[in-house]
PDB file of C-alpha atoms in Angstrom:
ATOM      1  CA  UNK A   1     -12.070 -10.741  -0.018  1.00  0.00           C
ATOM      2  CA  UNK A   2     -12.607 -10.769   3.705  1.00  0.00           C
ATOM      3  CA  UNK A   3      -9.482 -10.100   5.743  1.00  0.00           C
ATOM      4  CA  UNK A   4      -8.057 -13.367   7.035  1.00  0.00           C
ATOM      5  CA  UNK A   5      -5.396 -12.711   9.627  1.00  0.00           C
ATOM      6  CA  UNK A   6      -4.360 -15.594  11.882  1.00  0.00           C
ATOM      7  CA  UNK A   7      -5.019 -15.927  14.732  1.00  0.00           C
ATOM      8  CA  UNK A   8      -8.041 -13.649  15.114  1.00  0.00           C
ATOM      9  CA  UNK A   9      -7.801 -13.702  18.914  1.00  0.00           C
ATOM     10  CA  UNK A  10      -4.380 -12.043  18.822  1.00  0.00           C
ATOM     11  CA  UNK A  11      -5.535  -8.766  17.290  1.00  0.00           C
ATOM     12  CA  UNK A  12      -4.375  -5.681  19.108  1.00  0.00           C
ATOM     13  CA  UNK A  13      -6.937  -3.031  20.050  1.00  0.00           C
ATOM     14  CA  UNK A  14      -5.731  -0.663  17.298  1.00  0.00           C
ATOM     15  CA  UNK A  15      -7.997  -1.645  14.392  1.00  0.00           C
ATOM     16  CA  UNK A  16      -9.332  -4.827  15.972  1.00  0.00           C
ATOM     17  CA  UNK A  17     -12.858  -3.550  16.538  1.00  0.00           C
ATOM     18  CA  UNK A  18     -13.240  -2.737  12.847  1.00  0.00           C
ATOM     19  CA  UNK A  19     -11.322  -5.709  11.482  1.00  0.00           C
ATOM     20  CA  UNK A  20     -14.244  -8.105  11.142  1.00  0.00           C
ATOM     21  CA  UNK A  21     -16.186  -5.546   9.110  1.00  0.00           C
ATOM     22  CA  UNK A  22     -13.393  -4.966   6.578  1.00  0.00           C
ATOM     23  CA  UNK A  23     -13.301  -6.409   3.071  1.00  0.00           C
ATOM     24  CA  UNK A  24     -10.241  -6.006   0.818  1.00  0.00           C
ATOM     25  CA  UNK A  25     -11.086  -5.981  -2.891  1.00  0.00           C
ATOM     26  CA  UNK A  26      -8.970  -5.697  -6.000  1.00  0.00           C
ATOM     27  CA  UNK A  27     -10.323  -2.811  -8.083  1.00  0.00           C
ATOM     28  CA  UNK A  28     -11.107  -4.244 -11.514  1.00  0.00           C
ATOM     29  CA  UNK A  29     -14.490  -3.124 -12.862  1.00  0.00           C
ATOM     30  CA  UNK A  30     -15.082   0.210 -14.577  1.00  0.00           C
ATOM     31  CA  UNK A  31     -17.573   1.206 -11.901  1.00  0.00           C
ATOM     32  CA  UNK A  32     -15.205   0.468  -9.023  1.00  0.00           C
ATOM     33  CA  UNK A  33     -12.315   2.139 -10.843  1.00  0.00           C
ATOM     34  CA  UNK A  34     -14.319   5.327 -11.347  1.00  0.00           C
ATOM     35  CA  UNK A  35     -15.366   5.314  -7.702  1.00  0.00           C
ATOM     36  CA  UNK A  36     -11.703   4.947  -6.691  1.00  0.00           C
ATOM     37  CA  UNK A  37     -10.589   7.840  -8.897  1.00  0.00           C
ATOM     38  CA  UNK A  38     -13.320  10.063  -7.447  1.00  0.00           C
ATOM     39  CA  UNK A  39     -12.361   9.153  -3.882  1.00  0.00           C
ATOM     40  CA  UNK A  40      -8.743  10.018  -4.634  1.00  0.00           C
ATOM     41  CA  UNK A  41      -9.815  13.413  -5.940  1.00  0.00           C
ATOM     42  CA  UNK A  42     -11.930  14.275  -2.907  1.00  0.00           C
ATOM     43  CA  UNK A  43      -9.257  13.030  -0.492  1.00  0.00           C
ATOM     44  CA  UNK A  44      -6.464  15.045  -2.139  1.00  0.00           C
ATOM     45  CA  UNK A  45      -8.659  18.116  -2.503  1.00  0.00           C
ATOM     46  CA  UNK A  46      -9.686  17.907   1.140  1.00  0.00           C
ATOM     47  CA  UNK A  47      -6.015  17.678   2.161  1.00  0.00           C
ATOM     48  CA  UNK A  48      -5.080  20.700   0.040  1.00  0.00           C
ATOM     49  CA  UNK A  49      -2.785  18.668  -2.210  1.00  0.00           C
ATOM     50  CA  UNK A  50      -4.462  19.497  -5.530  1.00  0.00           C
ATOM     51  CA  UNK A  51      -6.570  22.327  -6.976  1.00  0.00           C
ATOM     52  CA  UNK A  52     -10.193  21.742  -8.008  1.00  0.00           C
ATOM     53  CA  UNK A  53     -10.727  20.177 -11.419  1.00  0.00           C
ATOM     54  CA  UNK A  54     -13.737  19.683 -13.654  1.00  0.00           C
ATOM     55  CA  UNK A  55     -13.176  15.948 -13.995  1.00  0.00           C
ATOM     56  CA  UNK A  56     -13.172  15.377 -10.223  1.00  0.00           C
ATOM     57  CA  UNK A  57     -11.004  12.320 -10.823  1.00  0.00           C
ATOM     58  CA  UNK A  58      -7.360  11.495 -10.032  1.00  0.00           C
ATOM     59  CA  UNK A  59      -5.598   8.872 -12.097  1.00  0.00           C
ATOM     60  CA  UNK A  60      -2.253   8.406 -13.837  1.00  0.00           C
ATOM     61  CA  UNK A  61      -0.490   6.115 -16.289  1.00  0.00           C
ATOM     62  CA  UNK A  62       0.722   3.801 -13.513  1.00  0.00           C
ATOM     63  CA  UNK A  63      -2.800   2.651 -12.642  1.00  0.00           C
ATOM     64  CA  UNK A  64      -2.607   0.115 -15.466  1.00  0.00           C
ATOM     65  CA  UNK A  65       1.027  -0.898 -15.106  1.00  0.00           C
ATOM     66  CA  UNK A  66       1.698  -4.644 -15.349  1.00  0.00           C
ATOM     67  CA  UNK A  67       3.175  -4.699 -11.840  1.00  0.00           C
ATOM     68  CA  UNK A  68       0.300  -2.958 -10.027  1.00  0.00           C
ATOM     69  CA  UNK A  69      -2.556  -3.957  -7.739  1.00  0.00           C
ATOM     70  CA  UNK A  70      -5.198  -1.338  -6.854  1.00  0.00           C
ATOM     71  CA  UNK A  71      -7.091  -2.285  -3.693  1.00  0.00           C
ATOM     72  CA  UNK A  72     -10.175  -0.815  -2.115  1.00  0.00           C
ATOM     73  CA  UNK A  73     -10.841  -1.188   1.601  1.00  0.00           C
ATOM     74  CA  UNK A  74     -14.549  -1.612   2.254  1.00  0.00           C
ATOM     75  CA  UNK A  75     -16.306  -1.339   5.604  1.00  0.00           C
ATOM     76  CA  UNK A  76     -19.809  -2.799   5.662  1.00  0.00           C
ATOM     77  CA  UNK A  77     -19.644  -3.002   1.848  1.00  0.00           C
ATOM     78  CA  UNK A  78     -18.836   0.696   1.465  1.00  0.00           C
ATOM     79  CA  UNK A  79     -15.561   1.928  -0.071  1.00  0.00           C
ATOM     80  CA  UNK A  80     -13.659   3.816   2.614  1.00  0.00           C
ATOM     81  CA  UNK A  81      -9.998   3.850   1.607  1.00  0.00           C
ATOM     82  CA  UNK A  82      -7.613   2.528  -1.004  1.00  0.00           C
ATOM     83  CA  UNK A  83      -3.977   1.856  -1.761  1.00  0.00           C
ATOM     84  CA  UNK A  84      -2.054   1.087  -4.950  1.00  0.00           C
ATOM     85  CA  UNK A  85       0.719  -1.494  -4.642  1.00  0.00           C
ATOM     86  CA  UNK A  86       3.579  -1.889  -7.114  1.00  0.00           C
ATOM     87  CA  UNK A  87       5.898  -4.881  -7.000  1.00  0.00           C
ATOM     88  CA  UNK A  88       9.328  -3.670  -8.117  1.00  0.00           C
ATOM     89  CA  UNK A  89      11.851  -6.197  -9.402  1.00  0.00           C
ATOM     90  CA  UNK A  90      14.787  -6.300 -11.807  1.00  0.00           C
ATOM     91  CA  UNK A  91      12.289  -6.830 -14.646  1.00  0.00           C
ATOM     92  CA  UNK A  92       9.434  -4.603 -13.435  1.00  0.00           C
ATOM     93  CA  UNK A  93      10.279  -1.040 -12.368  1.00  0.00           C
ATOM     94  CA  UNK A  94       7.237   1.041 -13.295  1.00  0.00           C
ATOM     95  CA  UNK A  95       6.040   3.349 -10.507  1.00  0.00           C
ATOM     96  CA  UNK A  96       6.086   6.975  -9.472  1.00  0.00           C
ATOM     97  CA  UNK A  97       8.591   6.068  -6.771  1.00  0.00           C
ATOM     98  CA  UNK A  98      11.187   4.859  -9.242  1.00  0.00           C
ATOM     99  CA  UNK A  99      10.509   7.950 -11.316  1.00  0.00           C
ATOM    100  CA  UNK A 100      11.178  10.294  -8.392  1.00  0.00           C
ATOM    101  CA  UNK A 101      13.830   8.256  -6.568  1.00  0.00           C
ATOM    102  CA  UNK A 102      15.304   6.201  -9.393  1.00  0.00           C
ATOM    103  CA  UNK A 103      18.875   7.141  -8.482  1.00  0.00           C
ATOM    104  CA  UNK A 104      18.360   5.358  -5.155  1.00  0.00           C
ATOM    105  CA  UNK A 105      16.299   2.388  -6.334  1.00  0.00           C
ATOM    106  CA  UNK A 106      17.634   1.357  -9.734  1.00  0.00           C
ATOM    107  CA  UNK A 107      21.083   0.266  -8.474  1.00  0.00           C
ATOM    108  CA  UNK A 108      19.394  -1.939  -5.875  1.00  0.00           C
ATOM    109  CA  UNK A 109      16.962  -3.364  -8.429  1.00  0.00           C
ATOM    110  CA  UNK A 110      19.974  -4.096 -10.624  1.00  0.00           C
ATOM    111  CA  UNK A 111      21.285  -6.261  -7.771  1.00  0.00           C
ATOM    112  CA  UNK A 112      18.040  -8.250  -7.725  1.00  0.00           C
ATOM    113  CA  UNK A 113      16.285  -6.765  -4.701  1.00  0.00           C
ATOM    114  CA  UNK A 114      12.492  -6.942  -4.536  1.00  0.00           C
ATOM    115  CA  UNK A 115      10.511  -3.927  -3.298  1.00  0.00           C
ATOM    116  CA  UNK A 116       6.873  -3.506  -2.337  1.00  0.00           C
ATOM    117  CA  UNK A 117       5.971   0.042  -3.268  1.00  0.00           C
ATOM    118  CA  UNK A 118       2.594   1.306  -1.987  1.00  0.00           C
ATOM    119  CA  UNK A 119       1.262   4.673  -3.058  1.00  0.00           C
ATOM    120  CA  UNK A 120      -2.031   6.494  -3.648  1.00  0.00           C
ATOM    121  CA  UNK A 121      -2.965   5.762  -0.037  1.00  0.00           C
ATOM    122  CA  UNK A 122      -6.247   7.673   0.300  1.00  0.00           C
ATOM    123  CA  UNK A 123      -9.317   7.613   2.485  1.00  0.00           C
ATOM    124  CA  UNK A 124     -12.731   9.146   2.070  1.00  0.00           C
ATOM    125  CA  UNK A 125     -12.581  12.205   4.382  1.00  0.00           C
ATOM    126  CA  UNK A 126     -15.918  11.424   6.027  1.00  0.00           C
ATOM    127  CA  UNK A 127     -15.054   7.751   6.517  1.00  0.00           C
ATOM    128  CA  UNK A 128     -11.685   8.636   7.981  1.00  0.00           C
ATOM    129  CA  UNK A 129     -13.459  10.667  10.634  1.00  0.00           C
ATOM    130  CA  UNK A 130     -15.841   7.793  11.377  1.00  0.00           C
ATOM    131  CA  UNK A 131     -13.151   5.112  11.394  1.00  0.00           C
ATOM    132  CA  UNK A 132      -9.813   6.391  12.753  1.00  0.00           C
ATOM    133  CA  UNK A 133      -8.438   2.828  12.486  1.00  0.00           C
ATOM    134  CA  UNK A 134      -8.563   2.991   8.682  1.00  0.00           C
ATOM    135  CA  UNK A 135      -4.879   3.894   8.175  1.00  0.00           C
ATOM    136  CA  UNK A 136      -3.754   0.755  10.030  1.00  0.00           C
ATOM    137  CA  UNK A 137      -6.155  -1.511   8.179  1.00  0.00           C
ATOM    138  CA  UNK A 138      -5.177   0.007   4.829  1.00  0.00           C
ATOM    139  CA  UNK A 139      -1.384  -0.123   5.207  1.00  0.00           C
ATOM    140  CA  UNK A 140      -1.777  -3.739   6.292  1.00  0.00           C
ATOM    141  CA  UNK A 141      -2.062  -4.595   2.580  1.00  0.00           C
ATOM    142  CA  UNK A 142       1.538  -3.610   1.671  1.00  0.00           C
ATOM    143  CA  UNK A 143       2.796  -5.632   4.629  1.00  0.00           C
ATOM    144  CA  UNK A 144       0.842  -8.657   3.433  1.00  0.00           C
ATOM    145  CA  UNK A 145       2.315  -8.075  -0.040  1.00  0.00           C
ATOM    146  CA  UNK A 146       5.831  -8.146   1.433  1.00  0.00           C
ATOM    147  CA  UNK A 147       5.038 -11.571   2.840  1.00  0.00           C
ATOM    148  CA  UNK A 148       3.540 -12.909  -0.381  1.00  0.00           C
ATOM    149  CA  UNK A 149       6.314 -11.696  -2.677  1.00  0.00           C
ATOM    150  CA  UNK A 150       9.122 -12.407  -0.195  1.00  0.00           C
ATOM    151  CA  UNK A 151      10.267  -8.811  -0.479  1.00  0.00           C
ATOM    152  CA  UNK A 152      13.541  -7.372   0.714  1.00  0.00           C
ATOM    153  CA  UNK A 153      12.117  -3.942   1.444  1.00  0.00           C
ATOM    154  CA  UNK A 154       8.801  -2.230   1.968  1.00  0.00           C
ATOM    155  CA  UNK A 155       8.996   1.270   0.523  1.00  0.00           C
ATOM    156  CA  UNK A 156       7.029   4.353   1.469  1.00  0.00           C
ATOM    157  CA  UNK A 157       7.108   7.568  -0.556  1.00  0.00           C
ATOM    158  CA  UNK A 158       5.410   9.886   1.901  1.00  0.00           C
ATOM    159  CA  UNK A 159       4.857  13.504   2.745  1.00  0.00           C
ATOM    160  CA  UNK A 160       7.400  14.833   5.195  1.00  0.00           C
ATOM    161  CA  UNK A 161       4.724  15.285   7.867  1.00  0.00           C
ATOM    162  CA  UNK A 162       3.726  11.590   7.652  1.00  0.00           C
ATOM    163  CA  UNK A 163       7.124  10.099   8.467  1.00  0.00           C
ATOM    164  CA  UNK A 164       6.345   9.474  12.128  1.00  0.00           C
ATOM    165  CA  UNK A 165       3.486   7.092  11.272  1.00  0.00           C
ATOM    166  CA  UNK A 166       5.715   4.875   9.116  1.00  0.00           C
ATOM    167  CA  UNK A 167       8.511   4.888  11.677  1.00  0.00           C
ATOM    168  CA  UNK A 168       6.041   3.794  14.338  1.00  0.00           C
ATOM    169  CA  UNK A 169       4.212   1.110  12.369  1.00  0.00           C
ATOM    170  CA  UNK A 170       6.840  -0.277   9.973  1.00  0.00           C
ATOM    171  CA  UNK A 171      10.055   0.836  11.711  1.00  0.00           C
ATOM    172  CA  UNK A 172      10.908   2.581   8.447  1.00  0.00           C
ATOM    173  CA  UNK A 173      14.017   4.692   7.946  1.00  0.00           C
ATOM    174  CA  UNK A 174      14.196   7.826   5.825  1.00  0.00           C
ATOM    175  CA  UNK A 175      16.591   7.384   2.907  1.00  0.00           C
ATOM    176  CA  UNK A 176      16.451  10.753   1.155  1.00  0.00           C
ATOM    177  CA  UNK A 177      15.973  14.455   1.521  1.00  0.00           C
ATOM    178  CA  UNK A 178      12.531  15.802   0.505  1.00  0.00           C
ATOM    179  CA  UNK A 179      11.878  16.008  -3.230  1.00  0.00           C
ATOM    180  CA  UNK A 180       9.146  17.444  -5.396  1.00  0.00           C
ATOM    181  CA  UNK A 181       6.484  14.970  -6.420  1.00  0.00           C
ATOM    182  CA  UNK A 182       4.485  15.118  -9.682  1.00  0.00           C
ATOM    183  CA  UNK A 183       0.954  16.328  -9.047  1.00  0.00           C
ATOM    184  CA  UNK A 184       1.623  17.685  -5.542  1.00  0.00           C
ATOM    185  CA  UNK A 185       2.380  21.382  -6.106  1.00  0.00           C
ATOM    186  CA  UNK A 186       2.238  22.242  -2.403  1.00  0.00           C
ATOM    187  CA  UNK A 187       4.095  19.307  -0.830  1.00  0.00           C
ATOM    188  CA  UNK A 188       7.324  17.352  -1.024  1.00  0.00           C
ATOM    189  CA  UNK A 189       7.956  13.675  -0.377  1.00  0.00           C
ATOM    190  CA  UNK A 190      10.721  11.572   1.123  1.00  0.00           C
ATOM    191  CA  UNK A 191      11.584   7.947   0.445  1.00  0.00           C
ATOM    192  CA  UNK A 192      11.361   5.657   3.463  1.00  0.00           C
ATOM    193  CA  UNK A 193      12.261   1.975   3.638  1.00  0.00           C
ATOM    194  CA  UNK A 194      11.465  -0.898   5.980  1.00  0.00           C
ATOM    195  CA  UNK A 195      13.942  -3.802   5.931  1.00  0.00           C
ATOM    196  CA  UNK A 196      11.236  -6.451   5.827  1.00  0.00           C
ATOM    197  CA  UNK A 197      13.184  -9.613   6.801  1.00  0.00           C
ATOM    198  CA  UNK A 198      14.782  -7.762   9.725  1.00  0.00           C
ATOM    199  CA  UNK A 199      11.680  -6.032  11.130  1.00  0.00           C
ATOM    200  CA  UNK A 200       8.966  -8.565  10.221  1.00  0.00           C
ATOM    201  CA  UNK A 201       8.736 -10.280  13.606  1.00  0.00           C
ATOM    202  CA  UNK A 202       8.951  -7.011  15.521  1.00  0.00           C
ATOM    203  CA  UNK A 203       6.043  -5.585  13.538  1.00  0.00           C
ATOM    204  CA  UNK A 204       3.947  -8.742  13.984  1.00  0.00           C
ATOM    205  CA  UNK A 205       4.602  -8.678  17.726  1.00  0.00           C
ATOM    206  CA  UNK A 206       3.578  -5.036  18.033  1.00  0.00           C
ATOM    207  CA  UNK A 207       0.728  -5.217  15.495  1.00  0.00           C
ATOM    208  CA  UNK A 208      -0.642  -8.780  15.256  1.00  0.00           C
ATOM    209  CA  UNK A 209      -3.358  -7.451  12.961  1.00  0.00           C
ATOM    210  CA  UNK A 210      -0.690  -7.479  10.230  1.00  0.00           C
ATOM    211  CA  UNK A 211      -0.561 -11.268  10.309  1.00  0.00           C
ATOM    212  CA  UNK A 212      -2.056 -13.057   7.297  1.00  0.00           C
ATOM    213  CA  UNK A 213      -2.745 -16.575   6.106  1.00  0.00           C
ATOM    214  CA  UNK A 214      -1.377 -18.157   2.933  1.00  0.00           C
ATOM    215  CA  UNK A 215      -4.968 -18.412   1.700  1.00  0.00           C
ATOM    216  CA  UNK A 216      -5.577 -14.687   2.138  1.00  0.00           C
ATOM    217  CA  UNK A 217      -2.361 -13.820   0.345  1.00  0.00           C
ATOM    218  CA  UNK A 218      -3.237 -16.025  -2.599  1.00  0.00           C
ATOM    219  CA  UNK A 219      -6.725 -14.553  -2.833  1.00  0.00           C
ATOM    220  CA  UNK A 220      -5.372 -11.018  -2.791  1.00  0.00           C
ATOM    221  CA  UNK A 221      -2.392 -11.263  -5.113  1.00  0.00           C
ATOM    222  CA  UNK A 222      -2.711 -14.290  -7.377  1.00  0.00           C
ATOM    223  CA  UNK A 223      -4.535 -13.727 -10.652  1.00  0.00           C
ATOM    224  CA  UNK A 224      -5.952 -16.301 -13.022  1.00  0.00           C
ATOM    225  CA  UNK A 225      -3.691 -14.779 -15.679  1.00  0.00           C
ATOM    226  CA  UNK A 226      -1.083 -12.890 -13.643  1.00  0.00           C
ATOM    227  CA  UNK A 227       0.586  -9.899 -15.245  1.00  0.00           C
ATOM    228  CA  UNK A 228       3.571 -10.427 -12.967  1.00  0.00           C
ATOM    229  CA  UNK A 229       4.591 -13.467 -10.947  1.00  0.00           C
ATOM    230  CA  UNK A 230       6.641 -13.532  -7.745  1.00  0.00           C
ATOM    231  CA  UNK A 231      10.330 -13.414  -8.630  1.00  0.00           C
ATOM    232  CA  UNK A 232      11.081 -15.703  -5.700  1.00  0.00           C
ATOM    233  CA  UNK A 233       9.278 -18.533  -3.897  1.00  0.00           C
ATOM    234  CA  UNK A 234       6.520 -17.094  -1.722  1.00  0.00           C
ATOM    235  CA  UNK A 235       6.619 -17.697   2.011  1.00  0.00           C
ATOM    236  CA  UNK A 236       4.610 -20.570   3.400  1.00  0.00           C
ATOM    237  CA  UNK A 237       2.136 -19.665   6.138  1.00  0.00           C
ATOM    238  CA  UNK A 238       3.902 -19.669   9.459  1.00  0.00           C
ATOM    239  CA  UNK A 239       7.387 -19.918   7.957  1.00  0.00           C
ATOM    240  CA  UNK A 240      10.050 -17.611   9.235  1.00  0.00           C
ATOM    241  CA  UNK A 241      11.252 -14.805   7.041  1.00  0.00           C
ATOM    242  CA  UNK A 242      14.802 -15.108   5.700  1.00  0.00           C
ATOM    243  CA  UNK A 243      17.428 -13.697   8.018  1.00  0.00           C
TER     244      UNK A 243
END
C-alpha cells in the first residue's frame, strides 16, 4: 500500500523527497517471496555477513511464523529494501531475537509486555546507493507497528556497528553485551530497546515522517484471517500514547 503519513506537509527533509514514491507491501506471493530471499542473499553477501551459496537465497523457519509480517519497500514499483516484523506477546514468542536473547525477553513477556521485533532489515546494494533515505523509510514500518499494536517496546537486534543509527532515530538503549547470532559467522549482535510510550512524541517531533494514519496501519497489519490479533486495543489516530 502507499505510505500514508499524516500530515504530508510536516515531513522532514530526511526521506521526504522519496516518500511519495514509496509503496509498502506485505510479501505474500511465491514470486515476491523468492525475490525477497534473493535480495537478502545479495545484501548479506555484499556486506560480508555470509559466504557464497549455490541457492543464492536467505530464509529461515521464522519467515512463516504466525506472528510475522514480511514487508517489501518498493520505489517506483521496484523492490528496494525489506524488513521482517515479529509481534512478541505472552502467547507469541517466535523470533530469532527471543532465541538469542530469551533470558532478557521471556521474563518481560511473562509479565505481559508487548514487543515489536524487526529483523532481516536488508536493502538491495545498488538501490541503497541510489536512495540513501531507504533506511529511514524502511525502519518506519516497525515504528508504525508499535503504534498499531500499542507496544511497550520496540526492539532492535543489531550489529554492534549499527547501534548509533538506532540511538539517533529511535532513542534506543543497549540492553546486552554482544552475542553470536545464528547465520552471521563474522559478526555479533546486541539487543537494543526503545521505550515506545516514553519516546513516541520525541521521535515524531524529530522525524514526522514516522507519523501514520489509522487507515494505513489497518491496511498494513490487519489480515482478512489474521494469524495473530493485537493483544490490546490499538491506538486511535491522533490519540496520545499511554504514559
